[in-house]
């Protein structure tokens, strides 16, 4: 059996503002449908992805901005950051962790995956190791995204 993540539901406060933000990121609009004043779904897909996001009115009771630790994989972290900042998206500087490959800690609203002893260092991983370089951004509601550079997948992935 194969299981693949398909759709992430994002809690947002302003559907049109979120739609404009994700379109500015380069996400493809797949659906924008309202069936009433209380229910609207906006479905978008990141470029090159098989998984999508959805947000709108009446889709979730989660608090706007409460989705954290959402990863987007890129082949070139510095190029991706430059492209996003060129689209007026505020993205952190590229960083890596001296203690390992998986980093996401309690800095500036980041919530999960922090392991004691990790040390965030400016710049990409010195060896440009796959899974080792990161940058972060948030949508207008504060839903937190992590860009992670992967140039070669781990075996079996």
Coordinates of N, CA and C in Angstrom, one line a residue:
X1 N 0.8 -1.2 0.0 CA 0.0 0.0 0.0 C 0.9 1.2 0.0
X2 N 0.5 2.2 -0.8 CA 1.2 3.5 -0.8 C 0.3 4.6 -0.2
X3 N 0.8 5.4 0.7 CA 0.1 6.5 1.3 C 0.9 7.8 1.0
X4 N 0.2 8.7 0.4 CA 0.8 10.0 0.0 C 0.0 11.1 0.6
X5 N 0.6 12.1 1.3 CA -0.1 13.3 1.7 C -0.7 14.0 0.4
X6 N -1.9 14.4 0.5 CA -2.6 15.0 -0.7 C -2.9 16.4 -0.4
X7 N -3.4 16.8 0.8 CA -4.0 18.1 1.0 C -3.8 18.5 2.4
X8 N -3.4 19.8 2.5 CA -3.2 20.4 3.8 C -4.2 21.5 4.0
X9 N -5.0 21.4 5.1 CA -6.0 22.4 5.3 C -5.3 23.5 6.2
X10 N -5.4 24.7 5.7 CA -4.8 25.9 6.4 C -5.8 26.7 7.0
X11 N -5.7 27.1 8.3 CA -6.6 28.0 8.9 C -6.2 29.5 8.6
X12 N -7.1 30.2 7.9 CA -6.8 31.6 7.6 C -8.0 32.5 8.0
X13 N -7.7 33.8 8.2 CA -8.8 34.7 8.6 C -9.4 35.5 7.5
X14 N -8.6 35.7 6.4 CA -9.1 36.5 5.2 C -8.7 35.6 4.0
X15 N -9.7 35.0 3.4 CA -9.6 34.1 2.3 C -8.9 34.8 1.1
X16 N -9.4 36.0 0.7 CA -8.9 36.7 -0.4 C -7.4 37.1 -0.2
X17 N -7.1 37.5 1.0 CA -5.7 37.9 1.3 C -4.8 36.7 1.2
X18 N -5.2 35.5 1.7 CA -4.4 34.3 1.7 C -4.3 33.8 0.2
X19 N -5.4 33.9 -0.5 CA -5.3 33.5 -2.0 C -4.3 34.3 -2.7
X20 N -4.3 35.6 -2.5 CA -3.3 36.5 -3.2 C -1.9 36.2 -2.8
X21 N -1.7 35.9 -1.5 CA -0.3 35.5 -1.0 C 0.2 34.3 -1.7
X22 N -0.6 33.2 -1.7 CA -0.2 31.9 -2.2 C 0.0 32.0 -3.7
X23 N -0.8 32.8 -4.4 CA -0.6 33.0 -5.8 C 0.7 33.7 -6.1
X24 N 1.0 34.7 -5.2 CA 2.3 35.4 -5.3 C 3.5 34.5 -5.1
X25 N 3.3 33.4 -4.3 CA 4.3 32.4 -4.1 C 4.5 31.6 -5.4
X26 N 3.6 31.6 -6.3 CA 3.6 30.8 -7.5 C 2.8 29.6 -7.4
X27 N 1.9 29.4 -6.4 CA 1.0 28.3 -6.3 C 0.0 28.4 -7.4
X28 N -0.4 27.3 -8.0 CA -1.4 27.3 -9.1 C -2.8 27.2 -8.4
X29 N -3.7 28.0 -8.9 CA -5.1 28.0 -8.4 C -5.8 26.9 -9.1
X30 N -6.3 25.9 -8.3 CA -7.0 24.8 -8.8 C -8.5 24.9 -8.7
X31 N -8.9 25.6 -7.6 CA -10.4 25.8 -7.4 C -10.6 27.0 -6.4
X32 N -11.6 27.7 -6.7 CA -12.1 28.7 -5.8 C -13.6 28.7 -6.0
X33 N -14.3 28.0 -5.0 CA -15.7 27.8 -5.1 C -16.4 28.1 -3.7
X34 N -17.4 28.9 -3.9 CA -18.3 29.2 -2.7 C -19.7 28.7 -3.0
X35 N -20.2 28.0 -2.0 CA -21.6 27.5 -2.2 C -22.6 28.3 -1.3
X36 N -22.0 29.1 -0.4 CA -22.8 30.0 0.4 C -21.9 31.1 1.0
X37 N -22.5 32.0 1.8 CA -21.6 33.0 2.5 C -20.8 32.4 3.6
X38 N -21.2 31.2 4.0 CA -20.5 30.5 5.1 C -19.5 29.4 4.7
X39 N -19.5 29.1 3.4 CA -18.6 28.0 2.9 C -18.0 28.4 1.6
X40 N -16.6 28.4 1.6 CA -15.9 28.7 0.4 C -14.6 27.9 0.5
X41 N -14.2 27.3 -0.6 CA -12.9 26.5 -0.6 C -12.0 27.1 -1.7
X42 N -10.8 27.3 -1.3 CA -9.7 27.8 -2.3 C -8.6 26.7 -2.2
X43 N -8.4 26.1 -3.4 CA -7.4 24.9 -3.5 C -6.3 25.4 -4.4
X44 N -5.1 25.3 -3.9 CA -3.9 25.7 -4.7 C -2.8 24.6 -4.6
X45 N -2.0 24.5 -5.6 CA -0.9 23.5 -5.6 C 0.5 24.2 -5.8
X46 N 1.5 23.9 -5.0 CA 2.8 24.5 -5.2 C 3.4 24.0 -6.5
X47 N 4.2 24.8 -7.2 CA 4.8 24.3 -8.5 C 5.6 23.0 -8.3
X48 N 5.3 22.0 -9.1 CA 6.0 20.8 -9.1 C 5.6 19.8 -8.0
X49 N 4.5 20.1 -7.3 CA 4.1 19.3 -6.2 C 2.9 18.4 -6.6
X50 N 2.8 17.3 -6.0 CA 1.6 16.4 -6.1 C 0.6 16.7 -4.9
X51 N 1.1 17.4 -3.9 CA 0.2 17.7 -2.8 C -0.2 19.2 -2.9
X52 N -1.3 19.5 -2.2 CA -1.9 20.8 -2.4 C -2.3 21.4 -1.0
X53 N -2.7 22.6 -1.0 CA -3.3 23.3 0.2 C -4.7 23.7 -0.1
X54 N -5.5 23.8 0.9 CA -6.9 24.3 0.8 C -7.2 25.1 2.0
X55 N -7.9 26.2 1.8 CA -8.3 27.1 2.9 C -9.6 27.7 2.4
X56 N -10.3 28.4 3.3 CA -11.5 29.1 3.0 C -12.4 29.4 4.2
X57 N -13.6 29.5 3.9 CA -14.6 29.7 5.0 C -15.4 28.4 5.3
X58 N -15.5 28.1 6.6 CA -16.2 26.9 7.0 C -15.5 25.6 6.8
X59 N -14.2 25.6 6.6 CA -13.4 24.4 6.3 C -12.8 23.8 7.6
X60 N -12.4 24.7 8.5 CA -11.8 24.2 9.8 C -12.1 25.1 10.9
X61 N -12.1 24.5 12.1 CA -12.3 25.3 13.3 C -10.9 25.7 13.9
X62 N -9.8 25.3 13.3 CA -8.5 25.7 13.9 C -8.3 27.2 13.8
X63 N -7.5 27.7 14.7 CA -7.2 29.2 14.8 C -6.4 29.6 13.6
X64 N -6.7 30.7 12.9 CA -5.8 31.2 11.9 C -4.4 31.3 12.3
X65 N -3.5 30.8 11.5 CA -2.1 30.9 11.8 C -1.5 29.8 12.7
X66 N -2.4 28.8 13.0 CA -1.9 27.7 13.9 C -1.2 26.6 13.2
X67 N -1.2 26.6 11.9 CA -0.5 25.5 11.2 C 1.0 25.9 11.1
X68 N 1.9 25.1 11.7 CA 3.3 25.4 11.8 C 4.1 24.2 11.3
X69 N 5.3 24.4 10.9 CA 6.2 23.4 10.5 C 5.8 22.7 9.2
X70 N 5.3 23.5 8.2 CA 4.9 23.0 6.9 C 6.2 23.1 6.0
X71 N 6.6 22.0 5.5 CA 7.9 22.0 4.7 C 7.6 22.0 3.2
X72 N 8.4 22.8 2.5 CA 8.4 22.9 1.1 C 9.9 22.5 0.7
X73 N 10.0 21.5 -0.2 CA 11.4 21.1 -0.6 C 11.8 21.8 -1.8
X74 N 13.0 22.3 -1.8 CA 13.6 23.0 -3.0 C 15.0 22.4 -3.3
X75 N 15.4 22.5 -4.5 CA 16.7 21.9 -4.9 C 17.8 22.9 -4.7
X76 N 17.5 24.2 -4.6 CA 18.5 25.3 -4.5 C 17.9 26.3 -3.5
X77 N 18.3 26.2 -2.2 CA 17.7 27.0 -1.2 C 18.0 28.5 -1.4
X78 N 19.2 28.9 -1.9 CA 19.5 30.3 -2.1 C 18.7 30.8 -3.3
X79 N 18.6 30.0 -4.3 CA 17.8 30.4 -5.5 C 16.3 30.6 -5.2
X80 N 15.8 29.6 -4.4 CA 14.4 29.7 -4.0 C 14.1 30.9 -3.1
X81 N 15.0 31.2 -2.2 CA 14.9 32.4 -1.3 C 14.9 33.6 -2.2
X82 N 15.8 33.7 -3.1 CA 15.9 34.9 -4.0 C 14.7 35.1 -4.8
X83 N 14.1 34.0 -5.3 CA 12.9 34.1 -6.1 C 11.7 34.6 -5.3
X84 N 11.6 34.0 -4.1 CA 10.5 34.5 -3.2 C 10.6 35.9 -2.8
X85 N 11.8 36.3 -2.4 CA 12.0 37.7 -1.9 C 11.8 38.6 -3.1
X86 N 12.1 38.2 -4.3 CA 11.8 39.0 -5.5 C 10.4 39.1 -5.8
X87 N 9.6 38.3 -5.2 CA 8.1 38.3 -5.3 C 7.5 39.1 -4.1
X88 N 8.4 39.7 -3.3 CA 8.0 40.5 -2.1 C 7.4 39.6 -1.0
X89 N 8.0 38.4 -0.9 CA 7.6 37.5 0.2 C 8.8 37.7 1.2
X90 N 8.5 37.9 2.5 CA 9.5 38.0 3.5 C 9.9 36.6 3.9
X91 N 11.2 36.3 3.6 CA 11.8 35.0 3.9 C 13.0 35.2 4.8
X92 N 13.2 34.3 5.8 CA 14.4 34.4 6.7 C 15.6 34.2 5.8
X93 N 16.7 34.6 6.4 CA 18.0 34.2 5.8 C 18.1 32.7 5.8
X94 N 18.9 32.2 4.9 CA 19.2 30.8 4.8 C 20.0 30.4 6.1
X95 N 19.8 29.3 6.7 CA 20.5 28.8 7.8 C 20.7 27.3 7.8
X96 N 21.5 26.8 8.7 CA 21.7 25.4 8.9 C 21.9 25.1 10.4
X97 N 21.9 23.9 10.7 CA 22.1 23.5 12.1 C 23.4 22.7 12.3
X98 N 24.2 23.1 13.3 CA 25.4 22.4 13.5 C 25.3 21.0 14.0
X99 N 24.1 20.7 14.6 CA 23.9 19.4 15.2 C 23.2 18.3 14.4
X100 N 22.9 18.6 13.2 CA 22.2 17.6 12.4 C 21.5 18.1 11.2
X101 N 20.6 17.2 10.7 CA 19.9 17.5 9.4 C 18.5 18.1 9.6
X102 N 17.9 17.9 10.8 CA 16.5 18.2 10.9 C 16.4 19.4 11.9
X103 N 16.0 20.5 11.5 CA 15.9 21.7 12.4 C 14.6 22.4 12.3
X104 N 14.0 22.7 13.4 CA 12.9 23.6 13.5 C 12.7 23.9 14.9
X105 N 13.0 25.1 15.3 CA 13.0 25.4 16.7 C 12.2 26.5 17.2
X106 N 12.2 26.8 18.5 CA 11.4 27.8 19.1 C 11.9 29.2 18.9
X107 N 12.0 29.7 17.6 CA 12.5 31.0 17.3 C 11.4 31.7 16.5
X108 N 11.0 32.9 16.8 CA 10.1 33.7 16.0 C 8.8 32.9 15.6
X109 N 8.2 32.3 16.6 CA 7.0 31.6 16.4 C 7.1 30.2 15.9
X110 N 8.3 29.7 15.7 CA 8.4 28.3 15.3 C 8.0 27.4 16.5
X111 N 7.4 26.3 16.2 CA 6.8 25.6 17.3 C 7.4 24.2 17.5
X112 N 7.6 23.4 16.5 CA 7.9 22.0 16.7 C 9.3 21.6 16.3
X113 N 9.7 20.4 16.6 CA 10.9 19.7 16.2 C 12.2 20.2 16.8
X114 N 12.2 21.1 17.7 CA 13.5 21.5 18.3 C 14.0 20.5 19.2
X115 N 15.3 20.2 19.1 CA 16.0 19.3 19.9 C 17.1 20.0 20.7
X116 N 17.1 19.8 22.0 CA 18.1 20.5 22.8 C 19.5 20.3 22.3
X117 N 20.2 21.4 22.2 CA 21.6 21.3 21.8 C 21.8 21.7 20.3
X118 N 20.7 21.8 19.6 CA 20.8 22.3 18.2 C 21.3 23.7 18.2
X119 N 22.0 24.1 17.2 CA 22.5 25.4 17.1 C 22.3 26.0 15.6
X120 N 21.4 26.9 15.5 CA 21.1 27.5 14.2 C 22.3 28.5 13.8
X121 N 22.8 28.3 12.6 CA 24.0 29.0 12.1 C 23.6 29.7 10.7
X122 N 24.0 30.9 10.5 CA 23.7 31.6 9.3 C 24.3 30.9 8.1
X123 N 23.7 30.9 7.0 CA 24.2 30.4 5.8 C 23.8 28.9 5.5
X124 N 24.0 28.5 4.3 CA 23.6 27.1 4.0 C 24.6 26.1 4.6
X125 N 24.2 24.9 4.7 CA 25.1 23.8 5.3 C 26.4 23.9 4.6
X126 N 27.6 23.9 5.3 CA 28.9 24.1 4.7 C 29.2 23.1 3.6
X127 N 28.6 21.9 3.6 CA 28.9 20.9 2.6 C 27.7 20.8 1.6
X128 N 26.7 21.7 1.8 CA 25.5 21.7 1.0 C 24.8 20.3 1.1
X129 N 24.9 19.7 2.3 CA 24.3 18.4 2.5 C 22.8 18.4 2.2
X130 N 22.3 17.5 1.5 CA 20.9 17.3 1.4 C 20.2 17.3 2.7
X131 N 19.1 17.9 2.8 CA 18.3 18.0 4.1 C 18.9 19.0 5.1
X132 N 20.0 19.7 4.7 CA 20.7 20.4 5.7 C 20.6 22.0 5.8
X133 N 19.9 22.6 4.8 CA 19.8 24.0 4.7 C 18.3 24.4 4.7
X134 N 18.0 25.5 5.3 CA 16.7 25.9 5.6 C 16.5 27.5 5.4
X135 N 15.3 27.9 5.2 CA 14.8 29.2 5.3 C 13.3 29.2 5.7
X136 N 12.8 30.2 6.2 CA 11.4 30.2 6.7 C 10.7 31.4 6.3
X137 N 9.3 31.2 6.2 CA 8.4 32.3 6.0 C 7.1 32.0 6.6
X138 N 6.3 33.0 6.7 CA 4.9 32.8 7.2 C 3.9 33.4 6.2
X139 N 2.7 32.9 6.2 CA 1.7 33.6 5.4 C 1.1 34.7 6.2
X140 N 0.2 35.5 5.7 CA -0.3 36.7 6.4 C -0.9 36.4 7.7
X141 N -1.4 35.2 7.9 CA -2.0 34.8 9.2 C -1.0 34.2 10.2
X142 N 0.2 33.9 9.7 CA 1.2 33.4 10.6 C 1.4 31.9 10.5
X143 N 0.7 31.2 9.5 CA 1.0 29.8 9.3 C 2.4 29.7 8.8
X144 N 3.2 28.8 9.5 CA 4.7 28.8 9.3 C 5.2 27.8 8.3
X145 N 6.0 28.2 7.3 CA 6.5 27.3 6.3 C 8.0 27.3 6.5
X146 N 8.6 26.1 6.1 CA 10.1 25.9 6.1 C 10.5 25.5 4.7
X147 N 11.4 26.2 4.1 CA 12.0 25.7 2.9 C 13.2 24.8 3.3
X148 N 13.3 23.6 2.7 CA 14.4 22.7 3.0 C 15.0 22.3 1.7
X149 N 16.3 22.5 1.6 CA 17.1 22.1 0.4 C 17.3 20.6 0.4
X150 N 16.9 19.9 -0.6 CA 17.1 18.5 -0.8 C 17.6 18.3 -2.2
X151 N 18.9 17.9 -2.4 CA 19.5 17.7 -3.7 C 19.6 16.3 -4.1
X152 N 19.6 15.4 -3.0 CA 19.6 14.0 -3.3 C 18.8 13.3 -2.1
X153 N 17.7 12.6 -2.5 CA 16.9 12.0 -1.5 C 17.6 10.8 -0.8
X154 N 17.2 10.6 0.4 CA 17.8 9.5 1.2 C 17.3 8.2 0.6
X155 N 18.0 7.1 0.7 CA 17.6 5.8 0.1 C 16.2 5.4 0.5
X156 N 15.4 5.0 -0.4 CA 14.0 4.5 -0.2 C 13.0 5.6 -0.2
X157 N 13.4 6.8 -0.5 CA 12.5 8.0 -0.5 C 12.0 8.3 -1.9

